[in-house]
Amino acid sequence: RPVPHKPAPVPVQRLLDDREALRASQEADFDDDEPPETGQSESYLAPGIGRDVLRKLRRGAWRVERELDLHGLTKEGARVEVAAFLQECVKQRWRCVRIVHGKGLGSRDRVPVLKGRVRVWLTKRAEVLAYCEPPEARGGGGALLVLLKG
């Protein structure tokens, strides 16, 4: 008669904590009432971070470890994806990532919907130290290089 195998334990509390952290980050950190034009600057530096960090980020001092492409997503879909992506980046300790939001060429009236919103969302995240537009060959105005706390 076979001996029944005990199933592997399920980390229920960890799964619940991860789900709650994602929910909280989606609700609290992203205020969609803010107009997108407030986030049109091409770079951001968190308070207390030296300007040399932004210069190094622009010049490629950090290797891009992961990328998130938001093409084709709605504003709400992008908000959820950015929150989940940043949570995973922190968990995996990825320091430098690229977020491709597009230039709005496929949007109604060719006006970028996500460009300004992604920038506003990122400035509200404690784990974001800096961001800047990459050189045109690596996305230019349709993407951001983001430096995260290590």
XYZ file of N, CA and C in Angstrom:
450
model
N 0.840 -1.178 0.000
C 0.000 0.000 0.000
C 0.884 1.241 0.000
N 0.621 2.220 -0.927
C 1.496 3.406 -1.027
C 1.316 4.338 0.170
N 2.421 4.934 0.542
C 2.409 5.904 1.635
C 1.985 7.252 1.041
N 0.952 7.870 1.584
C 0.509 9.161 1.028
C 1.582 10.232 1.248
N 1.801 11.003 0.202
C 2.779 12.089 0.294
C 2.098 13.338 0.827
N 2.795 13.972 1.716
C 2.281 15.224 2.268
C 2.521 16.332 1.225
N 1.497 17.086 0.850
C 1.690 18.136 -0.153
C 2.590 19.243 0.398
N 3.257 19.908 -0.513
C 4.124 21.018 -0.119
C 3.272 22.115 0.511
N 3.797 22.783 1.520
C 3.023 23.850 2.159
C 2.822 25.031 1.198
N 1.686 25.649 1.293
C 1.372 26.814 0.474
C 1.604 28.056 1.343
N 2.450 28.985 0.875
C 2.736 30.180 1.667
C 1.572 31.177 1.611
N 0.486 30.816 2.235
C -0.755 31.589 2.128
C -0.562 33.036 2.589
N 0.072 33.231 3.730
C 0.227 34.591 4.243
C 1.080 35.441 3.295
N 2.119 34.858 2.738
C 2.962 35.601 1.800
C 2.164 35.979 0.555
N 1.360 35.060 0.052
C 0.521 35.360 -1.111
C -0.473 36.474 -0.794
N -1.059 36.419 0.391
C -2.000 37.466 0.801
C -1.285 38.807 0.956
N -0.072 38.779 1.540
C 0.699 40.017 1.705
C 1.047 40.629 0.350
N 1.482 39.777 -0.598
C 1.819 40.269 -1.936
C 0.602 40.880 -2.615
N -0.541 40.200 -2.500
C -1.762 40.708 -3.113
C -2.166 42.046 -2.492
N -2.066 42.160 -1.177
C -2.424 43.397 -0.487
C -1.466 44.532 -0.858
N -0.182 44.218 -0.951
C 0.799 45.239 -1.328
C 0.523 45.757 -2.737
N 0.188 44.862 -3.650
C -0.135 45.270 -5.011
C -1.395 46.128 -5.026
N -2.424 45.704 -4.308
C -3.665 46.474 -4.251
C -3.417 47.865 -3.681
N -2.653 47.936 -2.604
C -2.384 49.227 -1.966
C -1.593 50.144 -2.894
N -0.626 49.577 -3.600
C 0.180 50.408 -4.496
C -0.650 50.898 -5.678
N -1.591 50.099 -6.118
C -2.437 50.513 -7.232
C -3.391 51.616 -6.809
N -3.892 51.552 -5.604
C -4.873 52.540 -5.156
C -4.235 53.818 -4.648
N -3.249 53.689 -3.775
C -2.717 54.862 -3.092
C -1.720 55.656 -3.914
N -0.911 54.978 -4.704
C 0.183 55.665 -5.358
C -0.177 56.298 -6.691
N -1.289 55.946 -7.255
C -1.639 56.430 -8.574
C -2.938 57.196 -8.528
N -2.844 58.496 -8.457
C -4.017 59.347 -8.422
C -4.315 59.811 -9.838
N -5.335 59.227 -10.443
C -5.655 59.539 -11.829
C -6.317 60.897 -12.012
N -6.613 61.598 -10.935
C -7.225 62.908 -11.076
C -6.219 63.961 -11.504
N -4.936 63.633 -11.393
C -3.917 64.586 -11.780
C -3.826 64.679 -13.296
N -3.756 65.873 -13.833
C -3.675 66.002 -15.281
C -2.336 65.481 -15.802
N -2.341 64.818 -16.954
C -1.110 64.245 -17.472
C -0.032 65.267 -17.795
N -0.412 66.497 -18.100
C 0.611 67.471 -18.472
C 1.563 67.812 -17.321
N 1.199 67.496 -16.065
C 2.116 67.760 -14.958
C 3.294 66.803 -14.977
N 3.218 65.740 -15.747
C 4.286 64.772 -15.770
C 5.076 64.770 -17.068
N 5.155 65.901 -17.744
C 5.796 65.928 -19.050
C 7.307 66.180 -18.996
N 7.882 66.375 -17.815
C 9.315 66.614 -17.769
C 10.054 65.372 -18.235
N 11.196 65.593 -18.869
C 11.918 64.449 -19.419
C 12.751 63.730 -18.379
N 12.859 64.296 -17.172
C 13.625 63.608 -16.132
C 13.057 63.929 -14.749
N 13.453 63.111 -13.798
C 13.015 63.264 -12.413
C 14.140 62.781 -11.515
N 14.310 63.463 -10.406
C 15.297 63.090 -9.407
C 14.628 63.194 -8.042
N 14.620 62.114 -7.282
C 13.997 62.112 -5.963
C 14.751 63.070 -5.043
N 14.053 63.654 -4.067
C 14.712 64.555 -3.123
C 15.896 63.861 -2.433
N 17.001 64.599 -2.358
C 18.183 64.076 -1.679
C 19.124 63.274 -2.564
N 18.754 63.057 -3.823
C 19.604 62.300 -4.743
C 20.411 63.294 -5.581
N 21.716 63.064 -5.674
C 22.613 63.978 -6.386
C 22.375 63.997 -7.885
N 22.605 65.150 -8.505
C 22.397 65.310 -9.948
C 23.299 64.387 -10.760
N 24.419 63.969 -10.176
C 25.317 63.059 -10.887
C 24.629 61.728 -11.193
N 23.673 61.334 -10.349
C 22.940 60.083 -10.573
C 22.153 60.173 -11.883
N 21.521 61.298 -12.104
C 20.752 61.497 -13.337
C 21.684 61.498 -14.553
N 22.826 62.142 -14.421
C 23.803 62.180 -15.508
C 24.279 60.761 -15.847
N 24.574 59.971 -14.818
C 25.032 58.594 -15.032
C 23.929 57.743 -15.667
N 22.687 57.953 -15.233
C 21.562 57.199 -15.794
C 21.424 57.498 -17.285
N 21.516 58.774 -17.655
C 21.426 59.173 -19.069
C 22.532 58.540 -19.908
N 23.710 58.433 -19.307
C 24.884 57.924 -20.043
C 24.980 56.402 -20.033
N 24.052 55.741 -19.369
C 24.049 54.282 -19.402
C 24.968 53.620 -18.393
N 25.209 54.258 -17.253
C 26.090 53.684 -16.230
C 25.521 52.396 -15.641
N 24.197 52.256 -15.675
C 23.558 51.040 -15.171
C 22.997 50.261 -16.347
N 23.182 48.967 -16.317
C 22.639 48.088 -17.356
C 21.131 47.934 -17.126
N 20.355 48.061 -18.178
C 18.908 47.874 -18.081
C 18.652 46.389 -17.849
N 18.028 46.075 -16.715
C 17.821 44.675 -16.332
C 16.482 44.106 -16.788
N 15.468 44.934 -16.901
C 14.149 44.481 -17.344
C 13.462 45.624 -18.079
N 12.423 45.240 -18.853
C 11.671 46.235 -19.607
C 10.182 45.927 -19.519
N 9.394 46.980 -19.456
C 7.937 46.867 -19.491
C 7.450 47.677 -20.679
N 6.707 47.035 -21.574
C 6.163 47.710 -22.751
C 4.658 47.883 -22.561
N 4.212 49.119 -22.561
C 2.803 49.437 -22.306
C 1.998 49.675 -23.589
N 2.606 49.463 -24.746
C 1.894 49.682 -26.010
C 0.591 48.896 -26.030
N -0.471 49.562 -26.457
C -1.761 48.911 -26.632
C -2.608 48.815 -25.376
N -2.063 49.234 -24.227
C -2.830 49.152 -22.982
C -3.653 50.416 -22.769
N -4.761 50.257 -22.077
C -5.556 51.413 -21.662
C -4.858 52.064 -20.475
N -5.329 53.226 -20.100
C -4.773 53.934 -18.939
C -4.854 53.041 -17.699
N -6.001 52.421 -17.479
C -6.179 51.556 -16.305
C -5.292 50.314 -16.390
N -5.224 49.717 -17.562
C -4.364 48.545 -17.749
C -2.907 48.886 -17.501
N -2.483 50.041 -17.988
C -1.095 50.476 -17.785
C -0.818 50.725 -16.311
N -1.767 51.322 -15.616
C -1.597 51.610 -14.183
C -1.359 50.314 -13.416
N -2.147 49.303 -13.710
C -2.015 48.002 -13.035
C -0.667 47.366 -13.379
N -0.298 47.406 -14.655
C 0.964 46.797 -15.091
C 2.177 47.490 -14.474
N 2.161 48.820 -14.415
C 3.289 49.554 -13.835
C 3.428 49.211 -12.346
N 2.316 49.177 -11.628
C 2.361 48.837 -10.198
C 2.928 47.439 -9.978
N 2.445 46.480 -10.750
C 2.918 45.101 -10.606
C 4.394 44.992 -11.005
N 4.783 45.694 -12.064
C 6.164 45.662 -12.536
C 7.109 46.228 -11.473
N 6.754 47.371 -10.891
C 7.607 47.968 -9.874
C 7.710 47.077 -8.642
N 6.608 46.438 -8.281
C 6.636 45.517 -7.142
C 7.592 44.357 -7.426
N 7.542 43.824 -8.635
C 8.434 42.721 -9.005
C 9.893 43.185 -9.058
N 10.117 44.395 -9.544
C 11.477 44.943 -9.604
C 12.090 45.031 -8.212
N 11.324 45.523 -7.266
C 11.808 45.635 -5.891
C 12.100 44.250 -5.330
N 11.187 43.342 -5.563
C 11.333 41.972 -5.066
C 12.588 41.299 -5.629
N 12.844 41.509 -6.904
C 13.989 40.886 -7.579
C 15.275 41.707 -7.456
N 15.169 42.883 -6.861
C 16.308 43.798 -6.684
C 16.898 44.271 -8.016
N 16.020 44.489 -9.003
C 16.455 45.053 -10.269
C 16.612 46.542 -10.068
N 17.724 47.068 -10.445
C 18.077 48.459 -10.147
C 17.695 49.426 -11.259
N 17.912 49.006 -12.513
C 17.661 49.898 -13.649
C 16.733 49.190 -14.633
N 15.620 49.836 -14.958
C 14.630 49.243 -15.867
C 14.192 50.285 -16.897
N 13.605 49.789 -17.973
C 13.054 50.688 -18.995
C 11.550 50.459 -19.071
N 10.813 51.543 -19.078
C 9.366 51.484 -19.268
C 9.069 52.180 -20.588
N 8.486 51.420 -21.514
C 8.139 51.959 -22.826
C 6.656 52.312 -22.795
N 6.370 53.604 -22.882
C 4.980 54.066 -22.845
C 4.495 54.490 -24.220
N 5.397 54.650 -25.155
C 5.035 55.075 -26.503
C 4.969 56.587 -26.617
N 4.849 57.034 -27.844
C 4.811 58.477 -28.119
C 3.406 58.975 -28.416
N 2.448 58.081 -28.374
C 1.068 58.482 -28.616
C 0.674 58.477 -30.079
N 1.518 57.948 -30.931
C 1.217 57.972 -32.374
C 0.005 57.123 -32.734
N -0.304 56.114 -31.908
C -1.467 55.270 -32.168
C -2.709 55.719 -31.406
N -2.586 56.780 -30.638
C -3.711 57.283 -29.845
C -4.615 58.170 -30.678
N -5.832 58.352 -30.165
C -6.768 59.263 -30.812
C -6.139 60.659 -30.855
N -6.213 61.306 -31.959
C -5.633 62.638 -32.191
C -4.114 62.655 -32.028
N -3.500 61.468 -31.982
C -2.044 61.325 -31.845
C -1.500 62.047 -30.617
N -2.313 62.081 -29.578
C -1.919 62.705 -28.314
C -1.544 61.590 -27.333
N -0.342 61.645 -26.744
C 0.055 60.584 -25.819
C -0.810 60.552 -24.569
N -1.357 59.389 -24.258
C -2.203 59.217 -23.077
C -1.354 58.770 -21.890
N -0.433 57.858 -22.148
C 0.334 57.251 -21.053
C 1.604 58.014 -20.691
N 2.171 58.739 -21.618
C 3.460 59.392 -21.403
C 3.494 60.216 -20.113
N 2.574 61.137 -19.972
C 2.558 61.987 -18.787
C 2.116 61.247 -17.542
N 1.162 60.352 -17.695
C 0.653 59.616 -16.534
C 1.721 58.726 -15.915
N 2.483 58.008 -16.743
C 3.536 57.135 -16.217
C 4.536 57.964 -15.423
N 4.879 59.129 -15.921
C 5.837 60.001 -15.233
C 5.295 60.462 -13.878
N 4.031 60.828 -13.847
C 3.413 61.234 -12.579
C 3.398 60.056 -11.615
N 3.006 58.879 -12.099
C 2.959 57.700 -11.234
C 4.325 57.417 -10.622
N 5.370 57.500 -11.457
C 6.720 57.179 -10.976
C 7.208 58.158 -9.914
N 6.846 59.435 -10.047
C 7.310 60.419 -9.052
C 6.674 60.185 -7.689
N 5.596 59.429 -7.644
C 4.910 59.151 -6.381
C 5.398 57.869 -5.710
N 6.306 57.165 -6.339
C 6.776 55.886 -5.808
C 8.070 56.075 -5.028
N 8.082 55.598 -3.790
C 9.258 55.739 -2.922
C 10.468 54.995 -3.472
N 10.251 53.903 -4.223
C 11.372 53.111 -4.717
C 12.044 53.724 -5.945
N 11.449 54.764 -6.531
C 12.020 55.402 -7.722
C 12.961 56.522 -7.297
N 14.240 56.361 -7.655
C 15.242 57.372 -7.340
C 15.340 58.419 -8.435
N 15.207 57.970 -9.682
C 15.344 58.886 -10.812
C 14.771 58.237 -12.057
N 14.435 59.094 -13.025
C 14.113 58.600 -14.355
C 14.528 59.644 -15.371
N 14.751 59.190 -16.592
C 15.061 60.101 -17.688
C 14.713 59.422 -18.995
N 14.584 60.239 -20.046
C 14.366 59.685 -21.373
C 15.695 59.123 -21.861
N 15.657 57.942 -22.448
C 16.890 57.388 -23.007
C 17.226 58.081 -24.324
N 18.434 57.824 -24.856
C 18.748 58.353 -26.185
C 17.733 57.840 -27.206
N 17.580 58.535 -28.300
C 16.587 58.184 -29.317
C 16.716 56.731 -29.778
N 17.938 56.230 -29.865
C 18.168 54.852 -30.320
C 17.627 53.817 -29.332
N 17.415 54.233 -28.070
C 16.913 53.301 -27.054
C 15.515 53.674 -26.567
N 14.774 54.409 -27.398
C 13.390 54.713 -27.050
C 13.041 56.178 -27.046
N 14.016 57.040 -26.790
C 13.790 58.483 -26.791
C 12.577 58.900 -25.982
N 11.741 59.764 -26.568
C 10.566 60.287 -25.886
C 9.450 59.285 -25.683
N 9.629 58.079 -26.175
C 8.595 57.044 -26.000
C 8.909 56.061 -24.884
N 9.950 56.359 -24.101
C 10.359 55.440 -23.033
C 11.014 56.215 -21.895
N 11.213 55.517 -20.800
C 11.922 56.068 -19.656
C 12.897 55.036 -19.118
N 14.086 55.503 -18.756
C 15.010 54.684 -17.972
C 14.717 55.026 -16.520
N 14.518 54.016 -15.700
C 14.126 54.248 -14.311
C 15.174 53.600 -13.394
N 15.676 54.375 -12.442
C 16.627 53.872 -11.456
C 15.875 53.666 -10.150
N 15.979 52.448 -9.612
C 15.263 52.093 -8.396
C 16.221 51.916 -7.227
N 15.702 52.061 -6.036
C 16.506 51.843 -4.840
C 17.064 50.429 -4.860
N 18.299 50.285 -4.437
C 18.959 48.981 -4.481
C 18.931 48.248 -3.232
